[in-house]
XYZ file of C-alpha atoms in Angstrom:
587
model
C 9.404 -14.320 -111.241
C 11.066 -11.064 -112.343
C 10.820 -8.344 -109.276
C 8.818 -5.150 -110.873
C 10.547 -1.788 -110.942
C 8.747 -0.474 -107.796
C 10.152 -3.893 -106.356
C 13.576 -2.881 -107.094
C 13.084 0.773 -105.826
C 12.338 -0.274 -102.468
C 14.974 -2.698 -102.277
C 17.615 -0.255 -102.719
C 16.149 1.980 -100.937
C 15.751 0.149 -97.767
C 19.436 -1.110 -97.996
C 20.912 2.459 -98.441
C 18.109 3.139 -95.363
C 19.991 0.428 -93.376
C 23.600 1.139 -94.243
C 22.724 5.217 -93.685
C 21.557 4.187 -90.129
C 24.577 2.208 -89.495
C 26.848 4.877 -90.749
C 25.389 7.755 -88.625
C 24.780 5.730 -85.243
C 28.896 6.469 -84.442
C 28.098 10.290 -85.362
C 25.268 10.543 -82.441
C 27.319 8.803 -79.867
C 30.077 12.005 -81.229
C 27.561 13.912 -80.154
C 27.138 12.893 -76.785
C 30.726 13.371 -75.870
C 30.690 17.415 -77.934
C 31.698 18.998 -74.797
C 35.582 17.286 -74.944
C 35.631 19.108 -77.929
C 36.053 22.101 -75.655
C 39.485 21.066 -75.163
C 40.744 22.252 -78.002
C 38.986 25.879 -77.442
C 40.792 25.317 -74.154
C 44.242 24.603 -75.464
C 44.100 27.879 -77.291
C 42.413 30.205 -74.573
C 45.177 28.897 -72.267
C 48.062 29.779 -75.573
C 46.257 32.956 -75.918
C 45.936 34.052 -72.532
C 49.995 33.435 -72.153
C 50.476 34.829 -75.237
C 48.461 37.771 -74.445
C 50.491 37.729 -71.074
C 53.619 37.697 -72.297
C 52.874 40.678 -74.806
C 51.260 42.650 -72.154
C 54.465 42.402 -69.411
C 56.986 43.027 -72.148
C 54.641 45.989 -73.415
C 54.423 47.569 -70.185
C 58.414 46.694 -69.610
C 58.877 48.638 -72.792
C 56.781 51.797 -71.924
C 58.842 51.836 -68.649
C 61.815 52.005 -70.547
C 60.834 54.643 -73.044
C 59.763 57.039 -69.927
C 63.243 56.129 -68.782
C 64.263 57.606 -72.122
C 62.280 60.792 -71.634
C 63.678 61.579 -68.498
C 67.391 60.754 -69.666
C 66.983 63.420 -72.426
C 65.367 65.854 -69.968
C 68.684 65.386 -68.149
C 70.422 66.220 -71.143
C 68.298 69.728 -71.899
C 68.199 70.749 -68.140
C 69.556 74.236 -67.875
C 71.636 73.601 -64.627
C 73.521 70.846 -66.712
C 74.129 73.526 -69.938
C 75.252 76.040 -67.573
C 77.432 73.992 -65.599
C 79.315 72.458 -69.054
C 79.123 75.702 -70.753
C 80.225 78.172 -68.241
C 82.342 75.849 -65.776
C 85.874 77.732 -66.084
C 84.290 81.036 -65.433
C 81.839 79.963 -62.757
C 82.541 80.403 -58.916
C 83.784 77.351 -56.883
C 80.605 77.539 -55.016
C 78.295 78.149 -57.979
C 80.106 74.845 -58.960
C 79.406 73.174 -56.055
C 75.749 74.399 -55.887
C 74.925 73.274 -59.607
C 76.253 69.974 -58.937
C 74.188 69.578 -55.937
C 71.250 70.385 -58.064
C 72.307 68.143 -61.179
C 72.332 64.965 -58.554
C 69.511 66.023 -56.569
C 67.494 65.564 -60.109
C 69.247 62.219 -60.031
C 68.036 60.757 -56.976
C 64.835 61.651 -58.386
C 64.717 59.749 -61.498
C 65.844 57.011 -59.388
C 63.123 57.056 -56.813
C 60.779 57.371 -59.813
C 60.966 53.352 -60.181
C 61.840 50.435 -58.102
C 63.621 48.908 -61.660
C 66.385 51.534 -61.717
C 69.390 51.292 -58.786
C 71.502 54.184 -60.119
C 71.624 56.892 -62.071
C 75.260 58.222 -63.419
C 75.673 61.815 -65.413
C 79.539 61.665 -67.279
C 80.418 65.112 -68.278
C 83.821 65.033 -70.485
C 84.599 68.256 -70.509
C 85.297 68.878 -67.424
C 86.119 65.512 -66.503
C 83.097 65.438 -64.288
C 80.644 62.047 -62.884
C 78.132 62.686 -61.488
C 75.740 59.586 -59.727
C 72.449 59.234 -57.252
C 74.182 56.931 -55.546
C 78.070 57.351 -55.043
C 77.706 61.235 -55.210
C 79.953 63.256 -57.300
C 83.450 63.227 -58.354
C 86.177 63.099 -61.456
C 85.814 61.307 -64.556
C 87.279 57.810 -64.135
C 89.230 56.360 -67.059
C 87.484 54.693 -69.805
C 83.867 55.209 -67.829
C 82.172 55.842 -70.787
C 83.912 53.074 -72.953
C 82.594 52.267 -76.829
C 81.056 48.944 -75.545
C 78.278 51.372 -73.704
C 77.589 53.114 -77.126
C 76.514 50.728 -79.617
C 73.049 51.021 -78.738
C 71.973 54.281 -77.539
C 68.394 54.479 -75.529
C 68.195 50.848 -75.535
C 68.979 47.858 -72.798
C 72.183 46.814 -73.167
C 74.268 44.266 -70.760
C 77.909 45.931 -69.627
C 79.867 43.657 -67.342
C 76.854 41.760 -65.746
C 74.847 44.828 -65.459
C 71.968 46.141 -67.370
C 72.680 49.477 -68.641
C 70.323 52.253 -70.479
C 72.989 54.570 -71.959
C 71.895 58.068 -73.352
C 73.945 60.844 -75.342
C 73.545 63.182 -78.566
C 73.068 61.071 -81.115
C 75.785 63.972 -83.404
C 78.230 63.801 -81.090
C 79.464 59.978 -81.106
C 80.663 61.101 -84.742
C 82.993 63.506 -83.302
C 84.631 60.296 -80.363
C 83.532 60.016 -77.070
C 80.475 61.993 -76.685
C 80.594 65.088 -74.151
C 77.580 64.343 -72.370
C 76.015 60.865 -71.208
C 73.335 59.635 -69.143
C 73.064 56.232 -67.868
C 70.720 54.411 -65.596
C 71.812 50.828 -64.134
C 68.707 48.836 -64.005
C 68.334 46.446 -60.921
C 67.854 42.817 -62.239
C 66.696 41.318 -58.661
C 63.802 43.768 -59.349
C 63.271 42.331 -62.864
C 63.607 39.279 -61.543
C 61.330 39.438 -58.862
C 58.375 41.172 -61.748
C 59.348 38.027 -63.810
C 58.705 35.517 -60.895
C 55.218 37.228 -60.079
C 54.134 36.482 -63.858
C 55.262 33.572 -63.861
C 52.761 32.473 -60.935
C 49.905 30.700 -63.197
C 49.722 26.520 -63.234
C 50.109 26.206 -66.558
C 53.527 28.174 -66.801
C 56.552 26.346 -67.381
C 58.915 29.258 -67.422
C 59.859 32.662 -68.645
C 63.257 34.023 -69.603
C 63.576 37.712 -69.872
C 66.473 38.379 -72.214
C 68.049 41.114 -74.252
C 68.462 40.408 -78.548
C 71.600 41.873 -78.874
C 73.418 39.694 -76.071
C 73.323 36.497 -74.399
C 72.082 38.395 -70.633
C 69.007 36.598 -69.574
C 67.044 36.662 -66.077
C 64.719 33.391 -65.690
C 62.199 32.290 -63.507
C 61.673 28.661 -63.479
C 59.279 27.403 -61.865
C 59.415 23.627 -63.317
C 62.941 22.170 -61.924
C 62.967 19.643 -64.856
C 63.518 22.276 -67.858
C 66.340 24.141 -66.232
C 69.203 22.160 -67.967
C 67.340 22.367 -71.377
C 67.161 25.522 -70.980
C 70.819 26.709 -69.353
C 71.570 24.713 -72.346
C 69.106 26.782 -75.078
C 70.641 30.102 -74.103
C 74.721 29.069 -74.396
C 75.018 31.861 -77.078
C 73.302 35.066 -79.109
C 73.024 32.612 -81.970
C 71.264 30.285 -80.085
C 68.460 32.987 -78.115
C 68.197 34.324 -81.394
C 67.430 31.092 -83.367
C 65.296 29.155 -80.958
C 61.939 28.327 -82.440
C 58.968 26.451 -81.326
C 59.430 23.853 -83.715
C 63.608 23.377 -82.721
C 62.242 23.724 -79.067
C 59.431 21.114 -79.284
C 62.067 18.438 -80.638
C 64.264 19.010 -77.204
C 60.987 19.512 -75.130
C 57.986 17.956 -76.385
C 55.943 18.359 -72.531
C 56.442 22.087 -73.573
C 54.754 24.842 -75.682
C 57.356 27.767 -76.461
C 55.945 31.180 -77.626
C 58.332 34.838 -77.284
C 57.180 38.489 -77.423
C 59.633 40.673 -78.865
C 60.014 44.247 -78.085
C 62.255 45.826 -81.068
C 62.262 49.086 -79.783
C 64.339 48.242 -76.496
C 66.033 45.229 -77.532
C 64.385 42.756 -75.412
C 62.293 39.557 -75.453
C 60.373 37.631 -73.434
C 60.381 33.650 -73.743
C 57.379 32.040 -72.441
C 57.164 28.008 -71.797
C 53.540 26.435 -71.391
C 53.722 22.916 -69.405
C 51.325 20.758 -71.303
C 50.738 18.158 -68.189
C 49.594 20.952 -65.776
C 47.675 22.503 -69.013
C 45.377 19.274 -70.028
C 45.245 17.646 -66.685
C 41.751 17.515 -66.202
C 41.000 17.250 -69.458
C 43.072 13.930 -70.872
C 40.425 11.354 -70.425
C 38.351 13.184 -72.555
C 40.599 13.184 -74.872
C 41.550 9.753 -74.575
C 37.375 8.783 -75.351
C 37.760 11.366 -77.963
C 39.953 9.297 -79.851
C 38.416 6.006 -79.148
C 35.148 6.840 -80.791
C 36.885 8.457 -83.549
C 38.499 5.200 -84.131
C 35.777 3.506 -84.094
C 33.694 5.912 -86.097
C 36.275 5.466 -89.016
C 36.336 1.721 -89.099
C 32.332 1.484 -89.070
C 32.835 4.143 -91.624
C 34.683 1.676 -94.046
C 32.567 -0.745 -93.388
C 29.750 1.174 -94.757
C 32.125 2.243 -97.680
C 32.413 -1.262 -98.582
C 29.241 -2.054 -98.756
C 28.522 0.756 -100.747
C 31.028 -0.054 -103.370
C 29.787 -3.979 -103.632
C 26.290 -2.620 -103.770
C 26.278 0.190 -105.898
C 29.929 1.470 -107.045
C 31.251 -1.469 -108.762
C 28.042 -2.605 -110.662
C 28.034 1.511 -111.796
C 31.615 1.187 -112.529
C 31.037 -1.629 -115.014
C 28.438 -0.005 -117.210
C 30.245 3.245 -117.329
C 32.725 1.235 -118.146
C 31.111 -0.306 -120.856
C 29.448 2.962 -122.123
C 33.322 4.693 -122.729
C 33.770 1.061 -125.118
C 30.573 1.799 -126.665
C 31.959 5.691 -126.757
C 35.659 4.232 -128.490
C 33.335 2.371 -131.142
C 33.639 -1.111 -129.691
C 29.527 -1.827 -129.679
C 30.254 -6.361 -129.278
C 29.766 -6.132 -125.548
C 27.265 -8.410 -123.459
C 27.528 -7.438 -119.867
C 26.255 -9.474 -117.244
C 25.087 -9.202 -113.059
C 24.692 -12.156 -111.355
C 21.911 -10.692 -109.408
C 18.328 -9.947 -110.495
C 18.435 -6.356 -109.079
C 18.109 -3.032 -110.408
C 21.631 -3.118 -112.252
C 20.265 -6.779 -113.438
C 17.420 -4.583 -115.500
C 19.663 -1.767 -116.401
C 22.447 -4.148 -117.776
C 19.431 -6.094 -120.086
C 18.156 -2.562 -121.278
C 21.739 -1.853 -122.272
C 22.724 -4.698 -124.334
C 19.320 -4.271 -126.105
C 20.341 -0.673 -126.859
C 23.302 -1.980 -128.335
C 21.635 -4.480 -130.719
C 19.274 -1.598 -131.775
C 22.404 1.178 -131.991
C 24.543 -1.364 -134.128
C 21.453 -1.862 -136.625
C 21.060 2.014 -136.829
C 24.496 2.676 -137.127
C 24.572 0.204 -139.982
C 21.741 2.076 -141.863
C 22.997 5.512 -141.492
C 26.657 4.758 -142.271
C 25.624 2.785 -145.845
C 23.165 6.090 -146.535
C 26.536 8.136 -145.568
C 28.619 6.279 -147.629
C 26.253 6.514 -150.232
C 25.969 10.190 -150.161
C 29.451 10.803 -149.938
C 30.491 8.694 -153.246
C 27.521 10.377 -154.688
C 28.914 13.895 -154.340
C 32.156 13.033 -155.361
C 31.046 11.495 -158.203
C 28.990 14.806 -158.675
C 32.093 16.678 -158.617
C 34.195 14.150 -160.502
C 31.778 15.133 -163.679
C 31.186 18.805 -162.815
C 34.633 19.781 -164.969
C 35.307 23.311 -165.017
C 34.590 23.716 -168.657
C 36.811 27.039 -168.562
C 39.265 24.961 -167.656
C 39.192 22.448 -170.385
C 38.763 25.052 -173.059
C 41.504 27.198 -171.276
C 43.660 23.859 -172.181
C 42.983 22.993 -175.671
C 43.550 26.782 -176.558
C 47.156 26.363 -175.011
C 47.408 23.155 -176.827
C 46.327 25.398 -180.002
C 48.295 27.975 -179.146
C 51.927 25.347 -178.711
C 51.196 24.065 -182.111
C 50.522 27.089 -184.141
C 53.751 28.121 -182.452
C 55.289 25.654 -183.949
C 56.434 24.275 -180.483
C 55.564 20.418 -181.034
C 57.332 19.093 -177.931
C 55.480 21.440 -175.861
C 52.304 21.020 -176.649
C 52.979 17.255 -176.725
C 53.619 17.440 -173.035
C 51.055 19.282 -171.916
C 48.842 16.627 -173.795
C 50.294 14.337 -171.949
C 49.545 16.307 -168.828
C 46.252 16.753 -169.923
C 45.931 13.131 -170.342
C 47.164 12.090 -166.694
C 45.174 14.808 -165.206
C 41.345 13.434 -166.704
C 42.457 9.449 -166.118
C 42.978 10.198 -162.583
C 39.703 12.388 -162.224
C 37.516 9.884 -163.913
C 39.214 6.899 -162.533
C 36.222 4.949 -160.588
C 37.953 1.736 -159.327
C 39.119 3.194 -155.894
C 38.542 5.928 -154.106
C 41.555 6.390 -152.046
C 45.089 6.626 -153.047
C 48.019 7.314 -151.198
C 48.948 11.231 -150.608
C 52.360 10.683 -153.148
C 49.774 10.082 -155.842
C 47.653 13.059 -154.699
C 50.251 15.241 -154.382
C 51.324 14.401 -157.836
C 47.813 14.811 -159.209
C 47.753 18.185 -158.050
C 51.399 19.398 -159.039
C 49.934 18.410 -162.484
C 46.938 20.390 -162.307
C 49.746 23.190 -160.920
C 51.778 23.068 -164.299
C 48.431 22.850 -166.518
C 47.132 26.068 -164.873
C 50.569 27.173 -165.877
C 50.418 27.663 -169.108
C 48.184 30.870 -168.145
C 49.554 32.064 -165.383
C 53.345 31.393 -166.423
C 54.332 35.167 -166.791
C 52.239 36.194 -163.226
C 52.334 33.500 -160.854
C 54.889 31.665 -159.240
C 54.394 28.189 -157.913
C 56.281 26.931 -154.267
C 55.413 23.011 -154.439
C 56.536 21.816 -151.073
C 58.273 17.898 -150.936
C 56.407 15.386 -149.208
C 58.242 14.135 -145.999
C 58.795 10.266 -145.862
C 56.406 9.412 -143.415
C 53.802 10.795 -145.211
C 53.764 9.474 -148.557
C 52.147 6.367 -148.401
C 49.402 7.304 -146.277
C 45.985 6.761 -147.517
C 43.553 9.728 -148.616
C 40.489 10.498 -150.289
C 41.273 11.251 -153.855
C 40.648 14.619 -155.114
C 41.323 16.136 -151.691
C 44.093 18.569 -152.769
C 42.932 19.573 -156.385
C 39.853 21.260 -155.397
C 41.850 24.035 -152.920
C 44.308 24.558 -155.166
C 41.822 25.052 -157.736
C 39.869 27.537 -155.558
C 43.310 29.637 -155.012
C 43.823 29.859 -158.932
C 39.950 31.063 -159.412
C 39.404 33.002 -156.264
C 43.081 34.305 -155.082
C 45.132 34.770 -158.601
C 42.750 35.191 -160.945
C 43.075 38.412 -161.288
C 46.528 38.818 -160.481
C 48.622 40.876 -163.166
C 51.831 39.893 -161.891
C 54.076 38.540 -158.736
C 51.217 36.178 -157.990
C 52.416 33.192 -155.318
C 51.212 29.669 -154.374
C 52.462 28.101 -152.061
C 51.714 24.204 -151.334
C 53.940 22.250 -148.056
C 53.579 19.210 -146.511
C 54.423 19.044 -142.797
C 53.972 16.236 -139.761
C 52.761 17.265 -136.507
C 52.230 14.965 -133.473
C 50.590 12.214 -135.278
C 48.886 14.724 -137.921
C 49.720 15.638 -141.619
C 48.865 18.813 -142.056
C 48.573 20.039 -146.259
C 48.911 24.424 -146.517
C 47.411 25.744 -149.621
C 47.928 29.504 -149.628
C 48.564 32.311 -151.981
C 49.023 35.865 -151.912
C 46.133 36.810 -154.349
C 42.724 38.779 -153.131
C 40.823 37.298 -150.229
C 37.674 39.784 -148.807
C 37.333 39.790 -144.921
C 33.494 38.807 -146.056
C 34.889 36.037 -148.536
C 36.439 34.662 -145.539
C 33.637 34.622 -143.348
C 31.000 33.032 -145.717
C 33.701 30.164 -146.144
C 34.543 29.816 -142.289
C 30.729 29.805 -141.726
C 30.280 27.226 -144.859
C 33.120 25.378 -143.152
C 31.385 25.419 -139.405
C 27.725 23.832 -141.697
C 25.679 26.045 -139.028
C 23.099 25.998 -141.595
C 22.099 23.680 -144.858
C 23.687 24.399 -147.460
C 21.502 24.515 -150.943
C 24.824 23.172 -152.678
C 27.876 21.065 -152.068
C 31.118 22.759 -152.949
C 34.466 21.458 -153.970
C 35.860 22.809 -150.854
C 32.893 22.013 -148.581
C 33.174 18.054 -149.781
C 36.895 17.950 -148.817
C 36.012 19.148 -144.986
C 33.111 16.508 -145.308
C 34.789 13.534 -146.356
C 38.112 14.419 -144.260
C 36.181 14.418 -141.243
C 33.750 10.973 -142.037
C 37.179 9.091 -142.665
C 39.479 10.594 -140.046
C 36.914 11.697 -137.290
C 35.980 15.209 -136.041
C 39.966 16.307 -135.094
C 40.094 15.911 -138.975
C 38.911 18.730 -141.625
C 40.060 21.750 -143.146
C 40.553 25.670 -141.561
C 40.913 28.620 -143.270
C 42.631 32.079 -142.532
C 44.222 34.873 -143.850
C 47.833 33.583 -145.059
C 51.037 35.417 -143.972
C 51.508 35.743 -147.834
C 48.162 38.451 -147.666
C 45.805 35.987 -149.284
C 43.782 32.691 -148.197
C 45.082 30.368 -146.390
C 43.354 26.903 -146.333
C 45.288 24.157 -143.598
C 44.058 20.410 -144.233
C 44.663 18.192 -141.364
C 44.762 14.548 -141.468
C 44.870 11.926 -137.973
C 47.063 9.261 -138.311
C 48.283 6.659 -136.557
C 51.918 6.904 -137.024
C 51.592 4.304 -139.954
C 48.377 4.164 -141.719
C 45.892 6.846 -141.929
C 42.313 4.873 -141.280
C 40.182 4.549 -144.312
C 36.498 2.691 -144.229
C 36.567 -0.320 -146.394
C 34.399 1.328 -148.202
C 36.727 3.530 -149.481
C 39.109 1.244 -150.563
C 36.881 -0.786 -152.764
């Protein structure tokens, strides 16, 4: 006995119950075990803290410096110093003396003024003068103020194993060695011993205080084991300058390497995390952590698999089978070997496919029907204007005694009503189309002769033979004499071509004749069939019939042409070989 639909519904449902359950049990035991989460949060409060650290020391090492700055160019503005430089071959041994006195005294006090700074040094070149807090006062000893001291005015530099702030008027190195200079030796124990007391926390690995423009460098270490790695990161400037936490982490992966840069001074500070001391406490956690997430993701697949042998591969097959059904193919039968819900859906379906074909049947025979029927409407609808237009040129050849003429365009005349009325096939291939309309062309001639020019493209190879609707070309070329050049008195143009395009033959009818902006629109929107239309059209059968044989890619556009008239594109999809016709078309 069949299983009713509510059957069905509760079957699924309790198996999607089940496997839901299974799925989610691994996501509450996750939830017991949240709190090792927190060691991620912790990893990056411990980063940030350094980081913040770092920034901090080298911030307040930079301020120092900068009020180190201020009081070197107070130096240089102090009015015993301009007096003494200024006036020192007119002033009194004593005044000398006393001025001197005064200039170091305000020495000694910038160097008390910090524990960083162990001397202070004034070099006065003019009058060959140093003056220093700590060795006292005396005469200007060669090369003291060499070139190597001013590349970098106001900022750290290392000189000969010291660390040197070097001030002087920034116009006066233009001019050689500058008269005036001001320049405090920093003592490194002291920056070492700063460097040592920040380096105090756990977690810290190391810190190296360097300068950017040299390879100087004080360090701390406080973990024996990254001394080499380290002597061996700082060989050169290229090296301090390139070392990264990526290049770092490949030489030291127990490490994390972050550096604060102060631009302004030229220094940087290095800072190296030491994971082990970091995540101590914390690396069973994570070791559970990753456990359950193991586990979580192979009960996971499970569930996935049963979810695409339950569900996903029956779905699979009928969508499957609805894109063959959406391709045309309607001879399927699929199948389930189990009388579930997809067993009922897959019965439904082939029914709807027995009832679709049947349908399909009726409405393409009514379709075929009312397509021949139009074009057999059209086929006897024959522009009487036209055919009296013809005889009277026939007259016309005769009474001007032009025999072979007129015999010709009898002949013409001839061809173009036998293909017309011809009702033993109703598709030809586009040579024969073509050829149909270049002899309408040279009929209409006969009229237009002395005001219209004709440009009848060639048909490329690959196009000749395929198969097409008859009467597809006639009709537009007819509408472009009537519509377009009608009324044009002379240097009227049609133009016909022929082109290929990615498996499409595309047919250009255009002229240069009159064409309305609202003409246009009422044939785009006749085109488009947004509405019923009381009466079927040359032009509106072409777009019809194009589209039933070659599908909805297939059909005609129109715009204005380049020329200034209409332009009316006809595009054909093809296979590469045959254009597709119904059978019923080629009967």
């Amino acid at each position: 006995m069949r299983p009713s639909h509510r059957q069905w519904q509760f079957s699924i449902f309790k198996r999607l119950i089940i496997a839901f359950i299974i799925a989610t049990i691994p996501i509450y035991m996750l939830a017991g075990i949240l709190y090792s989460w927190a060691t991620g949060m912790l990893r990056q409060d411990i980063v940030n803290s350094a980081e913040t650290q770092s920034e901090n020391y080298i911030r307040e090492l930079n301020s120092t410096f900068k009020r180190f700055n201020s009081l070197q160019y107070d130096m240089m503005n102090d009015m015993y110093l301009v007096q003494l430089v200024n006036a020192y071959d007119i002033l009194e041994s004593y005044r000398k003396i006393e001025l001197i006195n005064f200039l170091r005294a305000k020495l000694v006090s910038i160097r008390n003024s910090s524990d960083l700074i162990f001397d202070v040094r004034l070099y006065l070149s003019p009058i060959d003068v140093e003056i220093s807090a700590v060795d006292g006062y005396g005469a200007l000893k060669e090369n003291a103020v060499p070139t190597e001291k001013l590349v970098n005015p106001y900022n750290v530099i290392s000189y000969k194993n010291k660390l040197l702030i070097v001030a002087f008027p920034l116009d006066s190195v233009l001019s050689g060695t500058p008269e005036l200079v001001v320049e405090i030796e920093l003592r490194a124990t002291e920056l070492k011993r700063s460097l040592k007391a920040a380096a105090e926390r756990e977690f810290t690995g190391a810190m190296v205080l360097g300068l950017s423009s040299s390879s100087e460098k004080i360090i701390a270490v406080k973990k024996t084991e990254l001394s080499p790695l380290m002597e061996q990161s700082y060989t050169s400037n290229e090296a301090t300058e390139q070392l990264t936490e990526s290049s770092f982490a490949d030489k030291a992966e127990d490490y994390i390497y972050m550096r604060s840069v102060e631009p302004e001074s030229g220094i940087y500070l290095d800072h190296f995390l030491y994971k082990p001391t970091m995540f101590r406490s914390v690396i069973p956690y994570i070791q559970w952590f990753w456990l359950f997430f193991t586990a979580t993701i192979i009960m996971v697949g499970f569930y996935l698999l049963y979810i695409n042998r339950a569900i996903n591969k029956p779905l699979v097959k009928i969508v499957r089978a609805f894109k063959r059904v959406e391709e045309g193919n309607l001879d399927l039968n699929i199948r389930h070997d189990k009388d579930d819900e997809f067993g009922f859906l897959y019965e439904r379906f082939n029914e709807m496919l027995i009832k679709l074909q049947i349908s399909i049947d009726e409405v393409y025979n009514q379709q075929i029907h009312r397509q021949n029927a139009e074009l057999k409407q059209l086929q006897s609808q024959i522009n009487p204007h036209f055919l009296y237009n013809c005889l009277f040129s026939i007259i016309r050849l005769i009474k001007m005694q032009k025999e072979d003429e007129a015999v010709q365009f009898t002949n013409q005349l001839a061809k173009y009503f036998q293909f017309i009325t011809r009702n033993t096939r109703d598709t030809v291939p586009l040579e024969n189309e073509a050829a149909h309309a270049r002899n309408y062309v040279m009929l209409q001639l006969t009229r237009f002769s002395d005001r219209v020019t004709i440009d009848f493209g060639e048909i490329p190879e690959k196009l000749k033979s395929i198969s097409v609707p008859r009467l597809i070309i006639q009709p537009l070329v007819e509408n472009a004499f009537v519509h377009g050049l009608e009324n044009v008195t002379e240097g009227g143009l049609l133009r016909v071509s022929f082109t290929e395009e990615s498996g499409k033959a595309i047919i250009v009818v255009e002229d240069n004749g009159e064409a309305s902006e609202e003409g246009l629109v009422k044939l785009e929107a006749l085109l488009s069939e947004v509405q019923e239309v009381a009466e079927v059209t040359g032009t509106l059968n072409v777009h019809r019939r194009l589209k039933y044989s070659y599908g909805p890619e297939s059909g005609l556009q129109v715009e204005r042409s380049e020329l200034g008239g209409l332009k009316v594109k006809m595009i054909i999809e093809w296979d590469g070989e045959m254009a597709h016709v119904p059978d019923a078309d080629r009967r």
